[in-house]
PDB file of C-alpha atoms in Angstrom:
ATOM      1  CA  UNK N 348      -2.112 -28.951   4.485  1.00 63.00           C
ATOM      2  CA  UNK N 349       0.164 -25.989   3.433  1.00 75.00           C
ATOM      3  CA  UNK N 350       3.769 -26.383   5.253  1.00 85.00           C
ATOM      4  CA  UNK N 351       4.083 -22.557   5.140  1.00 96.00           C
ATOM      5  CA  UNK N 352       1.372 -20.072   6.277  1.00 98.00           C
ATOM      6  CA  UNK N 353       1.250 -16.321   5.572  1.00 98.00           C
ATOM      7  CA  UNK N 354      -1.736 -13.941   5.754  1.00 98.00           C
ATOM      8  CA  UNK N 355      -2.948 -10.678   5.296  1.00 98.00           C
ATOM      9  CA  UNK N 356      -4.406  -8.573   8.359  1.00 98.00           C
ATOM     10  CA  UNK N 357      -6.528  -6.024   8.849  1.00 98.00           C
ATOM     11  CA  UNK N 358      -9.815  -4.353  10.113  1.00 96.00           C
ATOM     12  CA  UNK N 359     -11.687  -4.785   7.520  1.00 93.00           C
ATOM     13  CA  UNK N 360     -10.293  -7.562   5.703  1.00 95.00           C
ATOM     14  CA  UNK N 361     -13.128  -8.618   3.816  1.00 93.00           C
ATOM     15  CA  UNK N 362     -12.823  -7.070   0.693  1.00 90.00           C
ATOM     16  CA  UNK N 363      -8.526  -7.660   0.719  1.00 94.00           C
ATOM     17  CA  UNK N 364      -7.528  -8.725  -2.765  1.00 96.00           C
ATOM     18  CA  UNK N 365      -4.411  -9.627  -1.545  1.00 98.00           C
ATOM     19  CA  UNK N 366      -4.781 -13.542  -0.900  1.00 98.00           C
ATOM     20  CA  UNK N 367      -5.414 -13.655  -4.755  1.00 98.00           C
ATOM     21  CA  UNK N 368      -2.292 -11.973  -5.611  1.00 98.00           C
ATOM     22  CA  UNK N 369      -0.599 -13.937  -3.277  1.00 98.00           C
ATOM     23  CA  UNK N 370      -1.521 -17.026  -4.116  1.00 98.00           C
ATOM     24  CA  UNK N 371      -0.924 -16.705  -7.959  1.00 98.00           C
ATOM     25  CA  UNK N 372       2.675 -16.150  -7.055  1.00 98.00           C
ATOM     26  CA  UNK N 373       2.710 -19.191  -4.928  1.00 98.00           C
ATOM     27  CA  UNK N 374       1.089 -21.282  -7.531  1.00 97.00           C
ATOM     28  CA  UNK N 375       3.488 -20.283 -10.059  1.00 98.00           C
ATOM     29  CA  UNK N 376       6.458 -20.698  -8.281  1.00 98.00           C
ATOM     30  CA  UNK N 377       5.176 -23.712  -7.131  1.00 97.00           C
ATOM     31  CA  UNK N 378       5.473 -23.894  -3.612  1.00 97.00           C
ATOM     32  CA  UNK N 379       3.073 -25.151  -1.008  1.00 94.00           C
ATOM     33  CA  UNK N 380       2.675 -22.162   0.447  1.00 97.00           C
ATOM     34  CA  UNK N 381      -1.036 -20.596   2.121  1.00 97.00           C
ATOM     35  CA  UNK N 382      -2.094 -17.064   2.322  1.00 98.00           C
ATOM     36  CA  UNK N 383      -5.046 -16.629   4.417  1.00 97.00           C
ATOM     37  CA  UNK N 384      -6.440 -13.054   5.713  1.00 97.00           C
ATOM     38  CA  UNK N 385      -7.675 -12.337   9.659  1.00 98.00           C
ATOM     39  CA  UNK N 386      -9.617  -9.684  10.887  1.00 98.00           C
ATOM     40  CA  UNK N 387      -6.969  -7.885  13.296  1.00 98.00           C
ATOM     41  CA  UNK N 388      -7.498  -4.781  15.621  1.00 98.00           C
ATOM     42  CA  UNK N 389      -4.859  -3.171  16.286  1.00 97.00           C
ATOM     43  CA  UNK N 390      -4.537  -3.926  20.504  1.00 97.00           C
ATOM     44  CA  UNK N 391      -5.232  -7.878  19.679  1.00 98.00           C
ATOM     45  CA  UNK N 392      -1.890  -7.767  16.940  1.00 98.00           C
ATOM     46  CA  UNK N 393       0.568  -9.023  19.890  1.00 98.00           C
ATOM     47  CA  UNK N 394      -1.029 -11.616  20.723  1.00 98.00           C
ATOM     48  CA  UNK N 395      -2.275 -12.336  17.178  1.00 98.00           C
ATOM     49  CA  UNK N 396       1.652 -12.381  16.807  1.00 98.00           C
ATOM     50  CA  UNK N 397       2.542 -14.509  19.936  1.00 97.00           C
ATOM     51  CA  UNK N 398       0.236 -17.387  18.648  1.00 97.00           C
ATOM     52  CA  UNK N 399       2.079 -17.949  15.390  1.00 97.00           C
ATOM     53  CA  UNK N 400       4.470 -21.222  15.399  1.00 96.00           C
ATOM     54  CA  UNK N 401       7.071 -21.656  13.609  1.00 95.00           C
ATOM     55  CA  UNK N 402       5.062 -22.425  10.527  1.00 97.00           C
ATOM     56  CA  UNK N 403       4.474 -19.140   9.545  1.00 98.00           C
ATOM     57  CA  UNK N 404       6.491 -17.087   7.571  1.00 98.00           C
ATOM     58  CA  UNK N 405       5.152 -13.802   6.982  1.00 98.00           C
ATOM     59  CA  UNK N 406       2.215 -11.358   7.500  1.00 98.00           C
ATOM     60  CA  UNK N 407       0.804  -8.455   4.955  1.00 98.00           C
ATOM     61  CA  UNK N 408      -0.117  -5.696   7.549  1.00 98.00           C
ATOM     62  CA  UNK N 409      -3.335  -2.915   6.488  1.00 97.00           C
ATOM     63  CA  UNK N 410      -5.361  -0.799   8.038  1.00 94.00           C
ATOM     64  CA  UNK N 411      -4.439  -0.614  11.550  1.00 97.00           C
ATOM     65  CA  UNK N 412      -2.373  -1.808  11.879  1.00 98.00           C
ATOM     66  CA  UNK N 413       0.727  -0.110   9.883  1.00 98.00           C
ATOM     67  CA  UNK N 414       1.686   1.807  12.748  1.00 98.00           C
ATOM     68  CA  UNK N 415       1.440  -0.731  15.537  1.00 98.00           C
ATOM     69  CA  UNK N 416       2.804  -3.427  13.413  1.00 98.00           C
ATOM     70  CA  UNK N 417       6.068  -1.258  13.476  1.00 98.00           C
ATOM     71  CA  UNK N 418       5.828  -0.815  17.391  1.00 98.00           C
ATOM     72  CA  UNK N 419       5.748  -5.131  17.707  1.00 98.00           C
ATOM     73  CA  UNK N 420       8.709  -5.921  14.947  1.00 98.00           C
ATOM     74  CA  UNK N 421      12.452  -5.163  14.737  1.00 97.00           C
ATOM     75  CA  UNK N 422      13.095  -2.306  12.329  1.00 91.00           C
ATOM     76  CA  UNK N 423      14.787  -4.098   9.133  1.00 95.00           C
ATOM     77  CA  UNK N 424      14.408  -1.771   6.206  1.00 96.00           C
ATOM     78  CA  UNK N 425      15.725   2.373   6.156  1.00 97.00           C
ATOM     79  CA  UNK N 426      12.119   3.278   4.563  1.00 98.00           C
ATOM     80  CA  UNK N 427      10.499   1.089   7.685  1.00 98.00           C
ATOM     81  CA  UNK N 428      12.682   3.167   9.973  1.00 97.00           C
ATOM     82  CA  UNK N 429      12.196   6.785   8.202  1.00 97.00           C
ATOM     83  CA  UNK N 430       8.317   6.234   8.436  1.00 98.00           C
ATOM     84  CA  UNK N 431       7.956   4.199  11.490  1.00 98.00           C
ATOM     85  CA  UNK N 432       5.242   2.177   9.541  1.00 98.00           C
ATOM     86  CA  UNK N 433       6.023  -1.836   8.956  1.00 98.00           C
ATOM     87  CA  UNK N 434       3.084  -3.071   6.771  1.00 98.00           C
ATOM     88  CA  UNK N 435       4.973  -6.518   6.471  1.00 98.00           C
ATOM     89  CA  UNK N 436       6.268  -8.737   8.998  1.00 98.00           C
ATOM     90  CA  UNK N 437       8.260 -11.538   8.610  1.00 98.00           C
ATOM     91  CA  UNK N 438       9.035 -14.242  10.860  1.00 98.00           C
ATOM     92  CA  UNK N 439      12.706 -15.397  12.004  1.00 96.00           C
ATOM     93  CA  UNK N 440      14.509 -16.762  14.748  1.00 94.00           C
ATOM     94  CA  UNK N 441      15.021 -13.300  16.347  1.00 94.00           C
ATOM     95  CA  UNK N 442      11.422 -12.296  16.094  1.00 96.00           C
ATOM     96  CA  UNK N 443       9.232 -10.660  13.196  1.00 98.00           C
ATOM     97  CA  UNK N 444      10.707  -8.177  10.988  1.00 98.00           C
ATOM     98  CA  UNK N 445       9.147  -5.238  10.160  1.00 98.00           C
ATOM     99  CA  UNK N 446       9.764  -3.585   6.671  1.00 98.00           C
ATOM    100  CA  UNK N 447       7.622  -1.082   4.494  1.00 98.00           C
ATOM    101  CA  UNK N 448       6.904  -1.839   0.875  1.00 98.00           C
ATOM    102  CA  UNK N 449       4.200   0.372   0.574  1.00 98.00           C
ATOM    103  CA  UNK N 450       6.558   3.450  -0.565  1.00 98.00           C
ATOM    104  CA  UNK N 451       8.472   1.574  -3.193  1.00 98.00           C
ATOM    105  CA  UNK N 452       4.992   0.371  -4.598  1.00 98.00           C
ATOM    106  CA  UNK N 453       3.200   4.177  -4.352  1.00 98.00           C
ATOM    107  CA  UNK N 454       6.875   5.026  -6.318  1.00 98.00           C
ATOM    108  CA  UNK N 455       6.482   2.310  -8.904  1.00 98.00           C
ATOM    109  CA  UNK N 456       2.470   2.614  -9.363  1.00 98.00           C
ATOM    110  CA  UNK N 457       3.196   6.582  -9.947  1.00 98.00           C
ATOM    111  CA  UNK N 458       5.771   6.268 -12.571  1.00 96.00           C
ATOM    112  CA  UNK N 459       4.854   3.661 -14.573  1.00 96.00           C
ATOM    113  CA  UNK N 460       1.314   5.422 -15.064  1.00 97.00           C
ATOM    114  CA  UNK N 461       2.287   9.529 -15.241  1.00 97.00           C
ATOM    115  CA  UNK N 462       3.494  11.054 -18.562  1.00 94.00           C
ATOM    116  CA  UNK N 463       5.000  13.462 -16.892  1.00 95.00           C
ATOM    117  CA  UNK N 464       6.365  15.024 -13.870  1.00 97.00           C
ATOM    118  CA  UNK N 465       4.208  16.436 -11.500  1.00 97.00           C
ATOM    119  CA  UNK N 466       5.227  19.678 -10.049  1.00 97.00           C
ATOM    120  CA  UNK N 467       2.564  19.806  -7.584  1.00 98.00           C
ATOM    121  CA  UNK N 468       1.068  16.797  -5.392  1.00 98.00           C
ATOM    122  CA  UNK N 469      -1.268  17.509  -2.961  1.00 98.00           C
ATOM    123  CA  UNK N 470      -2.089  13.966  -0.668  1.00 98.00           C
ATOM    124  CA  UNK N 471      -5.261  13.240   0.948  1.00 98.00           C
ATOM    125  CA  UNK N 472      -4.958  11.616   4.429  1.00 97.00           C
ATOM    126  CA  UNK N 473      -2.511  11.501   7.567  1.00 97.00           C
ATOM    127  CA  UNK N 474      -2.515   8.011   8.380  1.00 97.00           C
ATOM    128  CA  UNK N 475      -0.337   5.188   7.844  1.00 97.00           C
ATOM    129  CA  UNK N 476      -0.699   5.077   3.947  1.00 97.00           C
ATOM    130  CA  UNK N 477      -0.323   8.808   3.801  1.00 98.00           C
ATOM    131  CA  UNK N 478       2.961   9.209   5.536  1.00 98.00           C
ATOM    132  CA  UNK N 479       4.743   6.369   3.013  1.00 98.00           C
ATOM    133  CA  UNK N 480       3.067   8.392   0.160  1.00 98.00           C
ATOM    134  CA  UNK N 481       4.921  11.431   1.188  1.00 98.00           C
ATOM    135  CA  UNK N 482       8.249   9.070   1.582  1.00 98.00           C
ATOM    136  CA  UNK N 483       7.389   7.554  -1.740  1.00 98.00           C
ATOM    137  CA  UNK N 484       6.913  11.390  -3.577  1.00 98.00           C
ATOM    138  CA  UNK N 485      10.112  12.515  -1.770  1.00 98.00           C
ATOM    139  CA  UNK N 486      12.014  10.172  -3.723  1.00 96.00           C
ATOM    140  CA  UNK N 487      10.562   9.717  -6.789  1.00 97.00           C
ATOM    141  CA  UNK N 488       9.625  13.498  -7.460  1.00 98.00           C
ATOM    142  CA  UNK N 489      12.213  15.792  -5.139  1.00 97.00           C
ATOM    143  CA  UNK N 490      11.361  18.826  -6.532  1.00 98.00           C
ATOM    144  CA  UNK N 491       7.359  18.681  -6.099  1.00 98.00           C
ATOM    145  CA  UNK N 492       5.875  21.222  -4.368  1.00 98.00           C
ATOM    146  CA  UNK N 493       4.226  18.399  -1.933  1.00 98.00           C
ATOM    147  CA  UNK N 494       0.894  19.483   0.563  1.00 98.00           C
ATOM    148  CA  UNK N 495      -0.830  17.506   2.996  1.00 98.00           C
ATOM    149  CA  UNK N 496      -4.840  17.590   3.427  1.00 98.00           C
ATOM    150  CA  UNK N 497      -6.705  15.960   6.496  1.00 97.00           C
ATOM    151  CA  UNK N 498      -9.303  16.296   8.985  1.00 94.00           C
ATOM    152  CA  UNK N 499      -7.092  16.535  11.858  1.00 94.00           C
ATOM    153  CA  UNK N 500      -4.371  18.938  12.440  1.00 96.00           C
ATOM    154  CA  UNK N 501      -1.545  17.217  12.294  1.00 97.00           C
ATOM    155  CA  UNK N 502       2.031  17.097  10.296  1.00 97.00           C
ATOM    156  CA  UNK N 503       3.035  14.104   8.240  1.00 98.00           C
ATOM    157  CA  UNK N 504       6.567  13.428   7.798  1.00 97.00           C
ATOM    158  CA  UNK N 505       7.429  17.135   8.817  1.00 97.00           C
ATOM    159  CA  UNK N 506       4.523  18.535   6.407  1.00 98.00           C
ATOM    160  CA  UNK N 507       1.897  20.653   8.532  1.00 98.00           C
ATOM    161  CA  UNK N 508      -1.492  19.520   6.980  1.00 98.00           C
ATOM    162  CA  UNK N 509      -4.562  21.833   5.359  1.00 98.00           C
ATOM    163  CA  UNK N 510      -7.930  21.334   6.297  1.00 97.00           C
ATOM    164  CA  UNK N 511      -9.307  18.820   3.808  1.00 97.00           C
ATOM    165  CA  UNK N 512     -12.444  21.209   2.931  1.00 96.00           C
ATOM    166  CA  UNK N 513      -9.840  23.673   1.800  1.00 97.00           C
ATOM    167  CA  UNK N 514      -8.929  21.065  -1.197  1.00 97.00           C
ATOM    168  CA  UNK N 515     -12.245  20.104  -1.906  1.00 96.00           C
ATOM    169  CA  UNK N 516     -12.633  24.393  -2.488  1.00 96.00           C
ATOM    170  CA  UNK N 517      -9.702  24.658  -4.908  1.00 96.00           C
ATOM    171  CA  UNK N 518      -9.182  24.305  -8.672  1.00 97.00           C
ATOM    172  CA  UNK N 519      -7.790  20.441  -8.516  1.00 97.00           C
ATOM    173  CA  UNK N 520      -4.517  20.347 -10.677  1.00 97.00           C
ATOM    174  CA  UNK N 521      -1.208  18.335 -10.312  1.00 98.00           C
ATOM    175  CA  UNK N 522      -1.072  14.655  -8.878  1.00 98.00           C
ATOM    176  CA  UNK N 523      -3.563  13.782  -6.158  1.00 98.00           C
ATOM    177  CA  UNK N 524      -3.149  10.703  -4.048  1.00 98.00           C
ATOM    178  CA  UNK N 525      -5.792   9.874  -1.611  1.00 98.00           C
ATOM    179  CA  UNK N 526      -5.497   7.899   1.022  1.00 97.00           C
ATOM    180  CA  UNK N 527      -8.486   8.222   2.450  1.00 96.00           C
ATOM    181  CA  UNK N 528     -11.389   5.414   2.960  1.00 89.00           C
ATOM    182  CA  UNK N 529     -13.390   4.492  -0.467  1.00 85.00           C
ATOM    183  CA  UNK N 530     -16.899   4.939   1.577  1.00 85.00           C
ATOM    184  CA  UNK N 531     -15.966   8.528   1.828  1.00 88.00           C
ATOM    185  CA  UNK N 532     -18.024  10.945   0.882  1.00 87.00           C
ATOM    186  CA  UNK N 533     -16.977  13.836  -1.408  1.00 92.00           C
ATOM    187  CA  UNK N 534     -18.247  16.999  -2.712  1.00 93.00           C
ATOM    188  CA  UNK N 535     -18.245  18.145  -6.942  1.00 92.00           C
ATOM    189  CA  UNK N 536     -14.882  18.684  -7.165  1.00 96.00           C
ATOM    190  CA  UNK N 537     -13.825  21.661  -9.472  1.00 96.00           C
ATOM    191  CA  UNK N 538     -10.722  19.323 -11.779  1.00 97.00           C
ATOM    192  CA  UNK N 539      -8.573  20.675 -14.426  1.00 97.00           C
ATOM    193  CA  UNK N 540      -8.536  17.869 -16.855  1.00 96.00           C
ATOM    194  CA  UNK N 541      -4.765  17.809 -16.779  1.00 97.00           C
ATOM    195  CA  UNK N 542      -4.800  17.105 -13.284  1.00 98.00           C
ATOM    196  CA  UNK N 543      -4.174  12.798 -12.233  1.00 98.00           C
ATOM    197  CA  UNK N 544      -5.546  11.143  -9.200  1.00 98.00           C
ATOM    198  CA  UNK N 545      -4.023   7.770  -7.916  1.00 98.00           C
ATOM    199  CA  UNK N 546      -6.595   6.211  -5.361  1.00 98.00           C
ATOM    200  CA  UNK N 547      -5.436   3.543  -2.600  1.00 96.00           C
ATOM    201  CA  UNK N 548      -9.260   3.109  -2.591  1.00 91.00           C
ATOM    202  CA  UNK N 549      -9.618  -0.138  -5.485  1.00 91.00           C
ATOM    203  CA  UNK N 550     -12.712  -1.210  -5.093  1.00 88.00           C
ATOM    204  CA  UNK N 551     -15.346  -0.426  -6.195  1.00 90.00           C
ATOM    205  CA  UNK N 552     -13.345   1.356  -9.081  1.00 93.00           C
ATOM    206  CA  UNK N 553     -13.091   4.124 -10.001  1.00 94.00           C
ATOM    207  CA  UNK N 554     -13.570   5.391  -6.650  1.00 94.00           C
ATOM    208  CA  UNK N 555     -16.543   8.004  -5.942  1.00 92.00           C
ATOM    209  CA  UNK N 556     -13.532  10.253  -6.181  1.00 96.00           C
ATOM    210  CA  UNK N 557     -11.644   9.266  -8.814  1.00 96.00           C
ATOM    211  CA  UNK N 558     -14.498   9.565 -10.656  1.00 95.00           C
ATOM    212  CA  UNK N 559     -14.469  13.219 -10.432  1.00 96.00           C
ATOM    213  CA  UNK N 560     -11.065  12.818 -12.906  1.00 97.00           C
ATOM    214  CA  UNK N 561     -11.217  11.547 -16.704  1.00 97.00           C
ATOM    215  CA  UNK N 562     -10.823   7.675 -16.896  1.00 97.00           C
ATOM    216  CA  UNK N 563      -7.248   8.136 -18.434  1.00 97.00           C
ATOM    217  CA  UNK N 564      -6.214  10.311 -15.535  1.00 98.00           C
ATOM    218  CA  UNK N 565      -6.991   7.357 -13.052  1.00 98.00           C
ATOM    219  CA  UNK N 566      -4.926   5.262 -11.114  1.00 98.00           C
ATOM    220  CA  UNK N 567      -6.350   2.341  -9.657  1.00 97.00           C
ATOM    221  CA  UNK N 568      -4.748   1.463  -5.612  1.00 96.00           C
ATOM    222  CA  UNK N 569      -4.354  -2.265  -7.203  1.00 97.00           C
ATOM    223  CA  UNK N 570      -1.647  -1.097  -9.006  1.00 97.00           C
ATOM    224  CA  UNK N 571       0.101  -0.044  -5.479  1.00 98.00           C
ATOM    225  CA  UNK N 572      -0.825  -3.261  -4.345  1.00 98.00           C
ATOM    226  CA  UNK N 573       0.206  -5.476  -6.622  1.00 98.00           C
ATOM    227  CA  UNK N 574       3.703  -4.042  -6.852  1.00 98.00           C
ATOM    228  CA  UNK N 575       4.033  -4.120  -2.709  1.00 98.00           C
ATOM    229  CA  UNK N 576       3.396  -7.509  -2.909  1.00 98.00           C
ATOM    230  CA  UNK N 577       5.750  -8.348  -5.193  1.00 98.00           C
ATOM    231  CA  UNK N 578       8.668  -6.684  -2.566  1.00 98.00           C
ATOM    232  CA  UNK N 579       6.829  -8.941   0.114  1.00 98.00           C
ATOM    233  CA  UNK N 580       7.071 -11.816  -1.606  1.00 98.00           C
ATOM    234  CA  UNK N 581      10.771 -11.286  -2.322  1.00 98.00           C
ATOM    235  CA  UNK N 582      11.459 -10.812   1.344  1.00 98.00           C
ATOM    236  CA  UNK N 583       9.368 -13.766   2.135  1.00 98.00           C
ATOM    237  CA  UNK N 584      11.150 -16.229  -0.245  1.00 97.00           C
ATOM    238  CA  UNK N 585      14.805 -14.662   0.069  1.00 95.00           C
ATOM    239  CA  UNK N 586      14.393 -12.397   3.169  1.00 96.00           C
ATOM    240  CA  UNK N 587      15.688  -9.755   1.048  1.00 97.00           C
ATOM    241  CA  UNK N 588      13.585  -7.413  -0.968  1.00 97.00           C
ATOM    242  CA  UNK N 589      16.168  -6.329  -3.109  1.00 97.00           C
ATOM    243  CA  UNK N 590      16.721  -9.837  -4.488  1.00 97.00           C
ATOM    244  CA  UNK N 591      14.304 -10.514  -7.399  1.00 97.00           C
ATOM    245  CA  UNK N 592      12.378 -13.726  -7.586  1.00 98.00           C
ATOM    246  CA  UNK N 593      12.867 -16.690 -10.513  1.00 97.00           C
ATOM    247  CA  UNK N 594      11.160 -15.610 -13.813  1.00 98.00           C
ATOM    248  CA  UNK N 595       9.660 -12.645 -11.517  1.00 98.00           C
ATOM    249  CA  UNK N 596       8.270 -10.821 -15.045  1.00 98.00           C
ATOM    250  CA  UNK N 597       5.839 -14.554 -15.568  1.00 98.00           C
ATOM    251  CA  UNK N 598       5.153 -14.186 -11.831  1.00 98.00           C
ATOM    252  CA  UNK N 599       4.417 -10.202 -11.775  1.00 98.00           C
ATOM    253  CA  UNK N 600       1.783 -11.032 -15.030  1.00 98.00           C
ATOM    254  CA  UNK N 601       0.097 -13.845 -12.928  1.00 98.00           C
ATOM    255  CA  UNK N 602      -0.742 -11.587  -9.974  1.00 98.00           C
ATOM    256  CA  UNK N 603      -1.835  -8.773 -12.197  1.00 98.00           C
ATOM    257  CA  UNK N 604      -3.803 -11.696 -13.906  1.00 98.00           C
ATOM    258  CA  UNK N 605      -5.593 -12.784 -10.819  1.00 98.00           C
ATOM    259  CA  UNK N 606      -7.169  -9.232 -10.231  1.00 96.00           C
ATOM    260  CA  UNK N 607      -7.909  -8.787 -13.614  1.00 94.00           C
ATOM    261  CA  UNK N 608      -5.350  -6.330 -14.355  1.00 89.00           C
TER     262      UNK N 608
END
């Protein structure tokens, strides 16, 4: 048995690649580590929480339970703080830190696919993944012109949102990020070839709406993934995200490697 346990967590879980990428880190670095995945609602995470021993050392947080997950843990990261989502916990003797990774790997994803630099985003969503995608832009692309499309009235991270049929109306240019669902349903979408959509959605791929852009255009969610999880990793090995892990490029190929990246 695995002296260290870690998971992923989430409602639905099922389809997670995460306990692949996790585990080809593990096995490279060598450690007897576990990473398992739980289906989690988000009013049974406190006790899911409570029930953890000392064994454990961290949790991957998804859908949701971003939000709450932020609510349970102590604030340990400024990007954690500015969104007030954690979607990783780790476990010390003062309780279970929360962090957010997901902005750093939305920034890293972005710019290591684009040519060049979008002038115009417009981001699909208002949940938990949509808020650290408008932290992520705001850092990585200041001068953006940066809107906000959902089904609910809302604002996300002081943007006021658009009703999401008013996208699905307009010429699509600029960078798209959607946050929304992959079983969504979307309208013919009207796309200027120039225009780039990055998906959270990864599977299947592309997406029913990144399909709507030309295959070159597309950027798959995994990539967001896999690059979060590298951050987690670091902060569950050194407890600090910033420090980087032994031969982290080998490790970094070995989780693309295990999703078929």
């Amino acid at each position: 048995m695995a002296s260290t346990h870690l998971a992923v967590l989430g409602s639905p879980i099922e389809h997670s690649k995460s306990p692949l990428i996790h585990a080809a880190a593990y096995r490279y670095l060598g450690l007897d580590w576990d990473y398992g995945r739980y289906r989690v609602e988000a009013d049974e995470l406190e006790s899911f929480l409570k029930l953890r021993d000392s064994s454990w050392r961290g949790l991957s947080l998804t859908m949701p339970l971003k939000e709450q997950g932020y609510r349970l843990s102590i604030p340990s990261c400024p990007v954690a703080s500015e969104t007030g989502i954690a979607n990783t916990l780790v476990h010390t003797e003062s309780g279970w830190e929360g962090y957010n990774t997901d902005s750093f790997g939305i920034q890293q994803a972005l710019k290591n696919a684009l040519t060049e630099t979008p002038s115009a985003i417009s981001i699909l969503g208002s949940g938990a993944t949509a808020i650290s995608a408008v932290h992520a832009v705001s850092y990585a692309f200041p001068e953006a012109k940066v809107r906000v499309f959902a089904r609910r009235d809302t604002s996300v991270q002081g943007i006021d949102t658009q009703p999401l049929d008013a996208f699905y109306q307009s010429h699509v240019s600029g960078l798209v990020i959607s946050t929304l669902p992959g079983t969504v349903a979307h309208p013919k979408l009207d796309v200027s070839k120039e225009s780039w959509i990055f998906d959270v959605a990864y599977n299947p791929w592309p997406s029913k709406l990144a399909a709507h852009w030309v295959a070159e255009h597309r950027i798959s969610g995994l990539e967001m993934l896999l690059w979060q999880a590298l951050v987690q990793i670091r902060l569950f090995l050194n407890g600090d995200g910033t420090v980087k892990l032994p031969e982290e490029s080998q490790v970094f190929s070995a989780m693309r490697d295990a999703v078929k990246l």
